[in-house]
PDB file of C-alpha atoms and ligand atoms in Angstrom:
ATOM      1  CA  MET A  56      -0.032  -0.199   0.175  1.00  0.00           C
ATOM      2  CA  ASP A  57       1.010   3.563  -0.549  1.00  0.00           C
ATOM      3  CA  PRO A  58       0.284   5.387   2.553  1.00  0.00           C
ATOM      4  CA  VAL A  59       0.301   8.757   0.792  1.00  0.00           C
ATOM      5  CA  LYS A  60      -2.362   7.475  -1.577  1.00  0.00           C
ATOM      6  CA  ALA A  61      -4.419   6.131   1.459  1.00  0.00           C
ATOM      7  CA  ILE A  62      -4.090   9.579   3.353  1.00  0.00           C
ATOM      8  CA  SER A  63      -5.357  11.025   0.132  1.00  0.00           C
ATOM      9  CA  SER A  64      -7.995   8.740  -0.297  1.00  0.00           C
ATOM     10  CA  ASP A  65      -9.223   9.295   3.185  1.00  0.00           C
ATOM     11  CA  ARG A  66      -9.223  12.820   3.078  1.00  0.00           C
ATOM     12  CA  ASP A  67     -11.922  12.564   0.189  1.00  0.00           C
ATOM     13  CA  GLN A  68     -13.747  10.335   2.389  1.00  0.00           C
ATOM     14  CA  ALA A  69     -13.825  12.694   5.623  1.00  0.00           C
ATOM     15  CA  ARG A  70     -14.776  15.616   3.142  1.00  0.00           C
ATOM     16  CA  LYS A  71     -17.633  13.676   2.083  1.00  0.00           C
ATOM     17  CA  LEU A  72     -18.254  12.770   5.911  1.00  0.00           C
ATOM     18  CA  ALA A  73     -17.997  16.714   6.511  1.00  0.00           C
ATOM     19  CA  ASP A  74     -15.109  15.799   9.001  1.00  0.00           C
ATOM     20  CA  THR A  75     -13.827  19.056  10.603  1.00  0.00           C
ATOM     21  CA  ASN A  76     -10.528  17.613  10.413  1.00  0.00           C
ATOM     22  CA  ALA A  77     -10.527  17.018   6.516  1.00  0.00           C
ATOM     23  CA  ASP A  78      -8.788  19.735   5.486  1.00  0.00           C
ATOM     24  CA  ILE A  79      -6.081  20.290   8.164  1.00  0.00           C
ATOM     25  CA  CYS A  80      -3.151  18.691   9.938  1.00  0.00           C
ATOM     26  CA  PHE A  81      -1.163  19.395  12.772  1.00  0.00           C
ATOM     27  CA  LEU A  82       2.432  20.347  12.688  1.00  0.00           C
ATOM     28  CA  ALA A  83       5.010  20.156  15.172  1.00  0.00           C
ATOM     29  CA  LEU A  84       8.272  21.778  15.511  1.00  0.00           C
ATOM     30  CA  ALA A  85      11.417  21.629  17.811  1.00  0.00           C
ATOM     31  CA  ASP A  86      13.658  24.653  18.124  1.00  0.00           C
ATOM     32  CA  ALA A  87      17.195  25.091  18.540  1.00  0.00           C
ATOM     33  CA  ASN A  88      16.865  24.996  22.334  1.00  0.00           C
ATOM     34  CA  GLY A  89      14.600  21.968  22.044  1.00  0.00           C
ATOM     35  CA  ARG A  90      11.336  23.798  22.917  1.00  0.00           C
ATOM     36  CA  ALA A  91       8.685  21.678  21.218  1.00  0.00           C
ATOM     37  CA  SER A  92       5.436  23.642  19.728  1.00  0.00           C
ATOM     38  CA  VAL A  93       2.629  22.273  17.387  1.00  0.00           C
ATOM     39  CA  ARG A  94      -0.022  24.324  15.568  1.00  0.00           C
ATOM     40  CA  THR A  95      -2.904  23.688  13.192  1.00  0.00           C
ATOM     41  CA  LEU A  96      -2.209  24.215   9.519  1.00  0.00           C
ATOM     42  CA  VAL A  97      -4.442  23.946   6.348  1.00  0.00           C
ATOM     43  CA  LEU A  98      -3.136  21.152   4.609  1.00  0.00           C
ATOM     44  CA  ARG A  99      -2.999  22.302   0.960  1.00  0.00           C
ATOM     45  CA  ASP A 100      -2.138  19.813  -1.639  1.00  0.00           C
ATOM     46  CA  ILE A 101      -1.229  16.239  -1.170  1.00  0.00           C
ATOM     47  CA  SER A 102       0.512  14.851  -4.515  1.00  0.00           C
ATOM     48  CA  ASP A 103       2.820  12.005  -5.196  1.00  0.00           C
ATOM     49  CA  ASN A 104       4.736  11.578  -1.984  1.00  0.00           C
ATOM     50  CA  TYR A 105       4.529  15.224  -0.626  1.00  0.00           C
ATOM     51  CA  PHE A 106       2.586  17.518   1.130  1.00  0.00           C
ATOM     52  CA  THR A 107       2.023  21.130   0.878  1.00  0.00           C
ATOM     53  CA  LEU A 108       1.711  23.937   3.872  1.00  0.00           C
ATOM     54  CA  PHE A 109       1.465  27.788   3.605  1.00  0.00           C
ATOM     55  CA  LEU A 110       2.695  29.918   6.517  1.00  0.00           C
ATOM     56  CA  ASN A 111       4.375  33.193   7.140  1.00  0.00           C
ATOM     57  CA  LYS A 112       7.987  33.644   7.428  1.00  0.00           C
ATOM     58  CA  THR A 113       7.862  36.094  10.033  1.00  0.00           C
ATOM     59  CA  SER A 114       6.131  33.363  12.241  1.00  0.00           C
ATOM     60  CA  PRO A 115       7.856  31.566  15.270  1.00  0.00           C
ATOM     61  CA  LYS A 116       7.420  28.356  13.019  1.00  0.00           C
ATOM     62  CA  TRP A 117       9.467  29.653  10.503  1.00  0.00           C
ATOM     63  CA  THR A 118      12.375  30.042  12.573  1.00  0.00           C
ATOM     64  CA  ALA A 119      11.726  26.535  14.186  1.00  0.00           C
ATOM     65  CA  PHE A 120      11.785  25.293  10.599  1.00  0.00           C
ATOM     66  CA  GLU A 121      15.084  26.973   9.663  1.00  0.00           C
ATOM     67  CA  GLU A 122      16.605  25.816  12.611  1.00  0.00           C
ATOM     68  CA  GLY A 123      15.839  22.473  11.492  1.00  0.00           C
ATOM     69  CA  THR A 124      15.976  20.464  14.852  1.00  0.00           C
ATOM     70  CA  GLY A 125      12.897  18.079  14.352  1.00  0.00           C
ATOM     71  CA  HIS A 126       9.339  18.104  13.121  1.00  0.00           C
ATOM     72  CA  GLU A 127       6.320  15.947  12.771  1.00  0.00           C
ATOM     73  CA  MET A 128       3.171  16.244  10.892  1.00  0.00           C
ATOM     74  CA  LEU A 129      -0.090  14.506  12.331  1.00  0.00           C
ATOM     75  CA  ILE A 130      -3.219  14.068  10.657  1.00  0.00           C
ATOM     76  CA  TRP A 131      -6.234  12.353  12.213  1.00  0.00           C
ATOM     77  CA  TYR A 132      -9.596  11.809  10.465  1.00  0.00           C
ATOM     78  CA  ALA A 133     -12.077  10.967  12.909  1.00  0.00           C
ATOM     79  CA  SER A 134     -14.689  10.267  10.625  1.00  0.00           C
ATOM     80  CA  VAL A 135     -12.651   7.577   9.060  1.00  0.00           C
ATOM     81  CA  LEU A 136     -10.899   6.411  12.349  1.00  0.00           C
ATOM     82  CA  ARG A 137      -7.640   6.716  11.016  1.00  0.00           C
ATOM     83  CA  GLN A 138      -4.387   8.543  12.575  1.00  0.00           C
ATOM     84  CA  TYR A 139      -1.284   9.378  10.473  1.00  0.00           C
ATOM     85  CA  ARG A 140       1.982  10.594  11.578  1.00  0.00           C
ATOM     86  CA  VAL A 141       4.196  11.740   8.736  1.00  0.00           C
ATOM     87  CA  SER A 142       7.892  12.724   8.927  1.00  0.00           C
ATOM     88  CA  GLY A 143      10.363  13.305   6.161  1.00  0.00           C
ATOM     89  CA  LYS A 144      12.261  16.154   4.138  1.00  0.00           C
ATOM     90  CA  LEU A 145      10.626  19.592   5.045  1.00  0.00           C
ATOM     91  CA  GLU A 146      12.022  22.208   2.881  1.00  0.00           C
ATOM     92  CA  GLU A 147      10.571  25.700   1.409  1.00  0.00           C
ATOM     93  CA  LEU A 148       7.945  25.259  -1.177  1.00  0.00           C
ATOM     94  CA  ASP A 149       8.598  27.044  -4.738  1.00  0.00           C
ATOM     95  CA  GLN A 150       7.512  30.721  -4.290  1.00  0.00           C
ATOM     96  CA  SER A 151       5.661  30.594  -7.370  1.00  0.00           C
ATOM     97  CA  ILE A 152       3.460  28.311  -6.207  1.00  0.00           C
ATOM     98  CA  VAL A 153       2.765  30.095  -3.101  1.00  0.00           C
ATOM     99  CA  SER A 154       1.880  33.410  -5.113  1.00  0.00           C
ATOM    100  CA  GLN A 155      -0.188  31.594  -7.390  1.00  0.00           C
ATOM    101  CA  ASN A 156      -2.201  29.788  -4.431  1.00  0.00           C
ATOM    102  CA  TRP A 157      -2.156  33.505  -2.790  1.00  0.00           C
ATOM    103  CA  LYS A 158      -4.565  34.950  -4.958  1.00  0.00           C
ATOM    104  CA  ASN A 159      -7.570  32.623  -3.761  1.00  0.00           C
ATOM    105  CA  ARG A 160      -7.121  33.411  -0.330  1.00  0.00           C
ATOM    106  CA  PRO A 161     -10.307  35.022   1.236  1.00  0.00           C
ATOM    107  CA  ASP A 162     -10.024  38.641   1.141  1.00  0.00           C
ATOM    108  CA  GLY A 163      -9.495  38.860   5.086  1.00  0.00           C
ATOM    109  CA  SER A 164      -6.722  36.526   4.986  1.00  0.00           C
ATOM    110  CA  LYS A 165      -4.922  39.151   2.281  1.00  0.00           C
ATOM    111  CA  TYR A 166      -5.274  41.692   4.601  1.00  0.00           C
ATOM    112  CA  LEU A 167      -3.757  39.754   7.353  1.00  0.00           C
ATOM    113  CA  ASP A 168      -1.044  38.672   5.400  1.00  0.00           C
ATOM    114  CA  SER A 169      -0.274  42.322   4.529  1.00  0.00           C
ATOM    115  CA  VAL A 170      -0.339  43.415   8.289  1.00  0.00           C
ATOM    116  CA  TYR A 171       2.919  41.760   9.375  1.00  0.00           C
ATOM    117  CA  GLU A 172       4.894  44.191   7.528  1.00  0.00           C
ATOM    118  CA  GLU A 173       3.789  47.197   8.738  1.00  0.00           C
ATOM    119  CA  LEU A 174       2.696  45.924  12.392  1.00  0.00           C
ATOM    120  CA  GLY A 175       4.982  43.352  13.750  1.00  0.00           C
ATOM    121  CA  ASN A 176       5.766  39.579  13.291  1.00  0.00           C
ATOM    122  CA  GLN A 177       3.158  36.699  13.348  1.00  0.00           C
ATOM    123  CA  SER A 178       2.544  35.800  17.114  1.00  0.00           C
ATOM    124  CA  SER A 179       4.486  38.666  18.526  1.00  0.00           C
ATOM    125  CA  PRO A 180       2.341  40.815  21.058  1.00  0.00           C
ATOM    126  CA  ILE A 181       0.585  44.057  20.699  1.00  0.00           C
ATOM    127  CA  ASP A 182      -1.078  46.411  23.196  1.00  0.00           C
ATOM    128  CA  SER A 183      -4.679  45.812  22.044  1.00  0.00           C
ATOM    129  CA  ARG A 184      -6.934  43.974  19.135  1.00  0.00           C
ATOM    130  CA  HIS A 185      -7.841  47.649  18.272  1.00  0.00           C
ATOM    131  CA  ILE A 186      -4.396  48.586  16.958  1.00  0.00           C
ATOM    132  CA  LEU A 187      -4.764  45.219  14.712  1.00  0.00           C
ATOM    133  CA  THR A 188      -8.520  45.968  13.326  1.00  0.00           C
ATOM    134  CA  ASP A 189      -7.568  49.919  12.916  1.00  0.00           C
ATOM    135  CA  LYS A 190      -4.600  48.679  10.828  1.00  0.00           C
ATOM    136  CA  ILE A 191      -6.416  46.460   8.344  1.00  0.00           C
ATOM    137  CA  SER A 192      -9.084  49.007   8.141  1.00  0.00           C
ATOM    138  CA  GLN A 193      -6.230  51.536   6.873  1.00  0.00           C
ATOM    139  CA  LEU A 194      -5.389  48.593   4.432  1.00  0.00           C
ATOM    140  CA  LYS A 195      -8.789  48.020   3.139  1.00  0.00           C
ATOM    141  CA  GLN A 196      -8.698  51.674   2.255  1.00  0.00           C
ATOM    142  CA  SER A 197      -5.135  51.965   0.761  1.00  0.00           C
ATOM    143  CA  MET A 198      -4.815  48.550  -0.959  1.00  0.00           C
ATOM    144  CA  ASP A 199      -6.733  47.291  -3.955  1.00  0.00           C
ATOM    145  CA  LEU A 200      -7.526  43.423  -3.734  1.00  0.00           C
ATOM    146  CA  GLU A 201      -7.548  43.131  -7.581  1.00  0.00           C
ATOM    147  CA  THR A 202      -3.961  44.305  -7.819  1.00  0.00           C
ATOM    148  CA  MET A 203      -2.732  43.035  -4.430  1.00  0.00           C
ATOM    149  CA  GLN A 204       0.258  40.742  -4.744  1.00  0.00           C
ATOM    150  CA  ALA A 205       1.288  38.040  -2.032  1.00  0.00           C
ATOM    151  CA  PRO A 206       3.782  39.915   0.390  1.00  0.00           C
ATOM    152  CA  ALA A 207       7.318  38.638   0.605  1.00  0.00           C
ATOM    153  CA  ALA A 208       6.940  36.986   3.753  1.00  0.00           C
ATOM    154  CA  VAL A 209       4.156  34.886   2.675  1.00  0.00           C
ATOM    155  CA  SER A 210       5.789  31.345   1.850  1.00  0.00           C
ATOM    156  CA  GLY A 211       4.896  27.457   1.967  1.00  0.00           C
ATOM    157  CA  LEU A 212       6.555  24.090   3.158  1.00  0.00           C
ATOM    158  CA  LYS A 213       6.791  21.026   1.447  1.00  0.00           C
ATOM    159  CA  LEU A 214       6.917  17.562   3.198  1.00  0.00           C
ATOM    160  CA  THR A 215       8.311  14.994   1.534  1.00  0.00           C
ATOM    161  CA  ALA A 216       7.439  11.703   3.459  1.00  0.00           C
ATOM    162  CA  ASP A 217       9.838   8.922   3.910  1.00  0.00           C
ATOM    163  CA  ARG A 218       8.165   7.670   7.219  1.00  0.00           C
ATOM    164  CA  ILE A 219       4.436   7.235   7.981  1.00  0.00           C
ATOM    165  CA  ASP A 220       2.927   5.867  10.910  1.00  0.00           C
ATOM    166  CA  VAL A 221      -0.616   4.489  10.425  1.00  0.00           C
ATOM    167  CA  LEU A 222      -3.016   3.809  13.300  1.00  0.00           C
ATOM    168  CA  ASP A 223      -6.136   2.431  12.362  1.00  0.00           C
ATOM    169  CA  LEU A 224      -9.005   2.134  14.614  1.00  0.00           C
ATOM    170  CA  ASN A 225     -11.566   0.016  12.635  1.00  0.00           C
ATOM    171  CA  HIS A 226     -11.172  -3.126  14.464  1.00  0.00           C
ATOM    172  CA  GLN A 227     -13.177  -4.722  17.103  1.00  0.00           C
ATOM    173  CA  ASP A 228     -12.008  -4.946  20.849  1.00  0.00           C
ATOM    174  CA  ARG A 229      -9.567  -2.055  20.615  1.00  0.00           C
ATOM    175  CA  ILE A 230      -7.225  -3.964  19.068  1.00  0.00           C
ATOM    176  CA  HIS A 231      -5.919  -1.447  16.701  1.00  0.00           C
ATOM    177  CA  ASP A 232      -3.836  -2.071  13.669  1.00  0.00           C
ATOM    178  CA  ARG A 233      -0.494   0.063  13.466  1.00  0.00           C
ATOM    179  CA  GLN A 234       1.847  -0.023  10.770  1.00  0.00           C
ATOM    180  CA  LEU A 235       5.105   1.999  10.178  1.00  0.00           C
ATOM    181  CA  TYR A 236       5.765   2.905   6.251  1.00  0.00           C
ATOM    182  CA  THR A 237       8.931   3.525   5.421  1.00  0.00           C
ATOM    183  CA  TYR A 238      10.044   4.741   1.960  1.00  0.00           C
ATOM    184  CA  ASP A 239      13.689   3.915   0.406  1.00  0.00           C
ATOM    185  CA  GLY A 240      13.184   6.257  -2.585  1.00  0.00           C
ATOM    186  CA  GLY A 241      11.397   3.434  -4.695  1.00  0.00           C
ATOM    187  CA  THR A 242       8.819   1.561  -2.549  1.00  0.00           C
ATOM    188  CA  TRP A 243       6.995   1.689   0.762  1.00  0.00           C
ATOM    189  CA  THR A 244       8.045  -1.165   2.795  1.00  0.00           C
ATOM    190  CA  THR A 245       5.635  -1.744   5.942  1.00  0.00           C
ATOM    191  CA  GLN A 246       6.206  -3.169   9.629  1.00  0.00           C
ATOM    192  CA  VAL A 247       3.488  -4.087  12.221  1.00  0.00           C
ATOM    193  CA  LEU A 248       4.046  -1.932  15.484  1.00  0.00           C
ATOM    194  CA  ILE A 249       2.358  -3.157  18.716  1.00  0.00           C
ATOM    195  CA  PRO A 250      -0.352  -0.262  18.934  1.00  0.00           C
TER     196      PRO A 250
HETATM  197  C1  FMN B  68      -8.374  25.561  11.292  1.00  0.00           C
HETATM  198  C2  FMN B  68      -7.116  26.359  11.471  1.00  0.00           C
HETATM  199  C3  FMN B  68      -6.384  26.346  10.248  1.00  0.00           C
HETATM  200  C4  FMN B  68      -5.233  27.289  10.331  1.00  0.00           C
HETATM  201  N1  FMN B  68      -4.578  27.270   9.152  1.00  0.00           N
HETATM  202  C5  FMN B  68      -2.956  27.892   9.383  1.00  0.00           C
HETATM  203  C6  FMN B  68      -2.646  27.757   8.128  1.00  0.00           C
HETATM  204  O1  FMN B  68      -2.636  27.236   7.026  1.00  0.00           O
HETATM  205  N2  FMN B  68      -1.380  28.547   8.305  1.00  0.00           N
HETATM  206  C7  FMN B  68      -0.977  29.206   9.275  1.00  0.00           C
HETATM  207  O2  FMN B  68       0.285  30.005   9.269  1.00  0.00           O
HETATM  208  N3  FMN B  68      -1.571  29.208  10.558  1.00  0.00           N
HETATM  209  C8  FMN B  68      -2.554  28.410  10.452  1.00  0.00           C
HETATM  210  N4  FMN B  68      -3.700  28.567  11.337  1.00  0.00           N
HETATM  211  C9  FMN B  68      -3.066  29.312  12.893  1.00  0.00           C
HETATM  212  C10 FMN B  68      -2.005  28.418  13.270  1.00  0.00           C
HETATM  213  O3  FMN B  68      -2.472  27.328  13.953  1.00  0.00           O
HETATM  214  C11 FMN B  68      -1.174  29.114  14.341  1.00  0.00           C
HETATM  215  O4  FMN B  68      -1.889  30.013  15.569  1.00  0.00           O
HETATM  216  C12 FMN B  68      -0.475  30.751  14.015  1.00  0.00           C
HETATM  217  O5  FMN B  68       0.258  29.963  12.557  1.00  0.00           O
HETATM  218  C13 FMN B  68       0.409  31.058  14.517  1.00  0.00           C
HETATM  219  O6  FMN B  68       1.431  29.978  14.802  1.00  0.00           O
HETATM  220  P1  FMN B  68       3.169  29.936  15.611  1.00  0.00           P
HETATM  221  O7  FMN B  68       3.121  31.461  16.473  1.00  0.00           O
HETATM  222  O8  FMN B  68       3.288  28.591  16.050  1.00  0.00           O
HETATM  223  O9  FMN B  68       4.190  30.142  14.467  1.00  0.00           O
HETATM  224  C14 FMN B  68      -4.817  27.720  11.472  1.00  0.00           C
HETATM  225  C15 FMN B  68      -5.469  27.741  12.637  1.00  0.00           C
HETATM  226  C16 FMN B  68      -6.658  26.896  12.719  1.00  0.00           C
HETATM  227  C17 FMN B  68      -7.547  26.615  14.057  1.00  0.00           C
END
């Protein structure tokens, strides 16, 4: 079995079943000090053996990514009762893909992406929410959505999977099925794990 295809097919099924996790994943990163952090991200494309994510380079997660200390992506589709833990090579996504996709962002997200340059890095403190909403109002006045381009800090990540741990809860008596898939560059091999 190709576990990336299995994730893609489970995602289709999860979408049909209106699973609130159908389009998201959870990305855990470790920074250079060994501090772990995890956050929800929209899981964009799933193709061949890779997954794409969009994020902002001003955010703490970008720093943690650059430090390259460790990462893992988790996917949990409650509607199909399967969990996937994905690791592999994490790298910056081609900027042309990011810019192209950015055009389809909701209007509010476009303004938010534009706010970091003027107000401060994503996840940095500000004195009040009003400062943010006032800045967004200013941007709405001054920027034309039709001609707006993706700010330079808008970026993406590509995770090329070489290890996928699948936990399948579709078994009776809570005796779950757990399989570890590893990719050797040509084929996926699998090993049964004690769940
Ligand atoms: C459903 C959902 C989807 C999200 N999607 C994204 C996303 O695609 N990209 C992103 O940067 N943050 C996304 N976020 C926000 C992140 O979880 C996080 O709060 C933010 O990126 C700041 O993360 P950091 O401080 O760890 O860098 C999403 C949050 C939720 C709840």
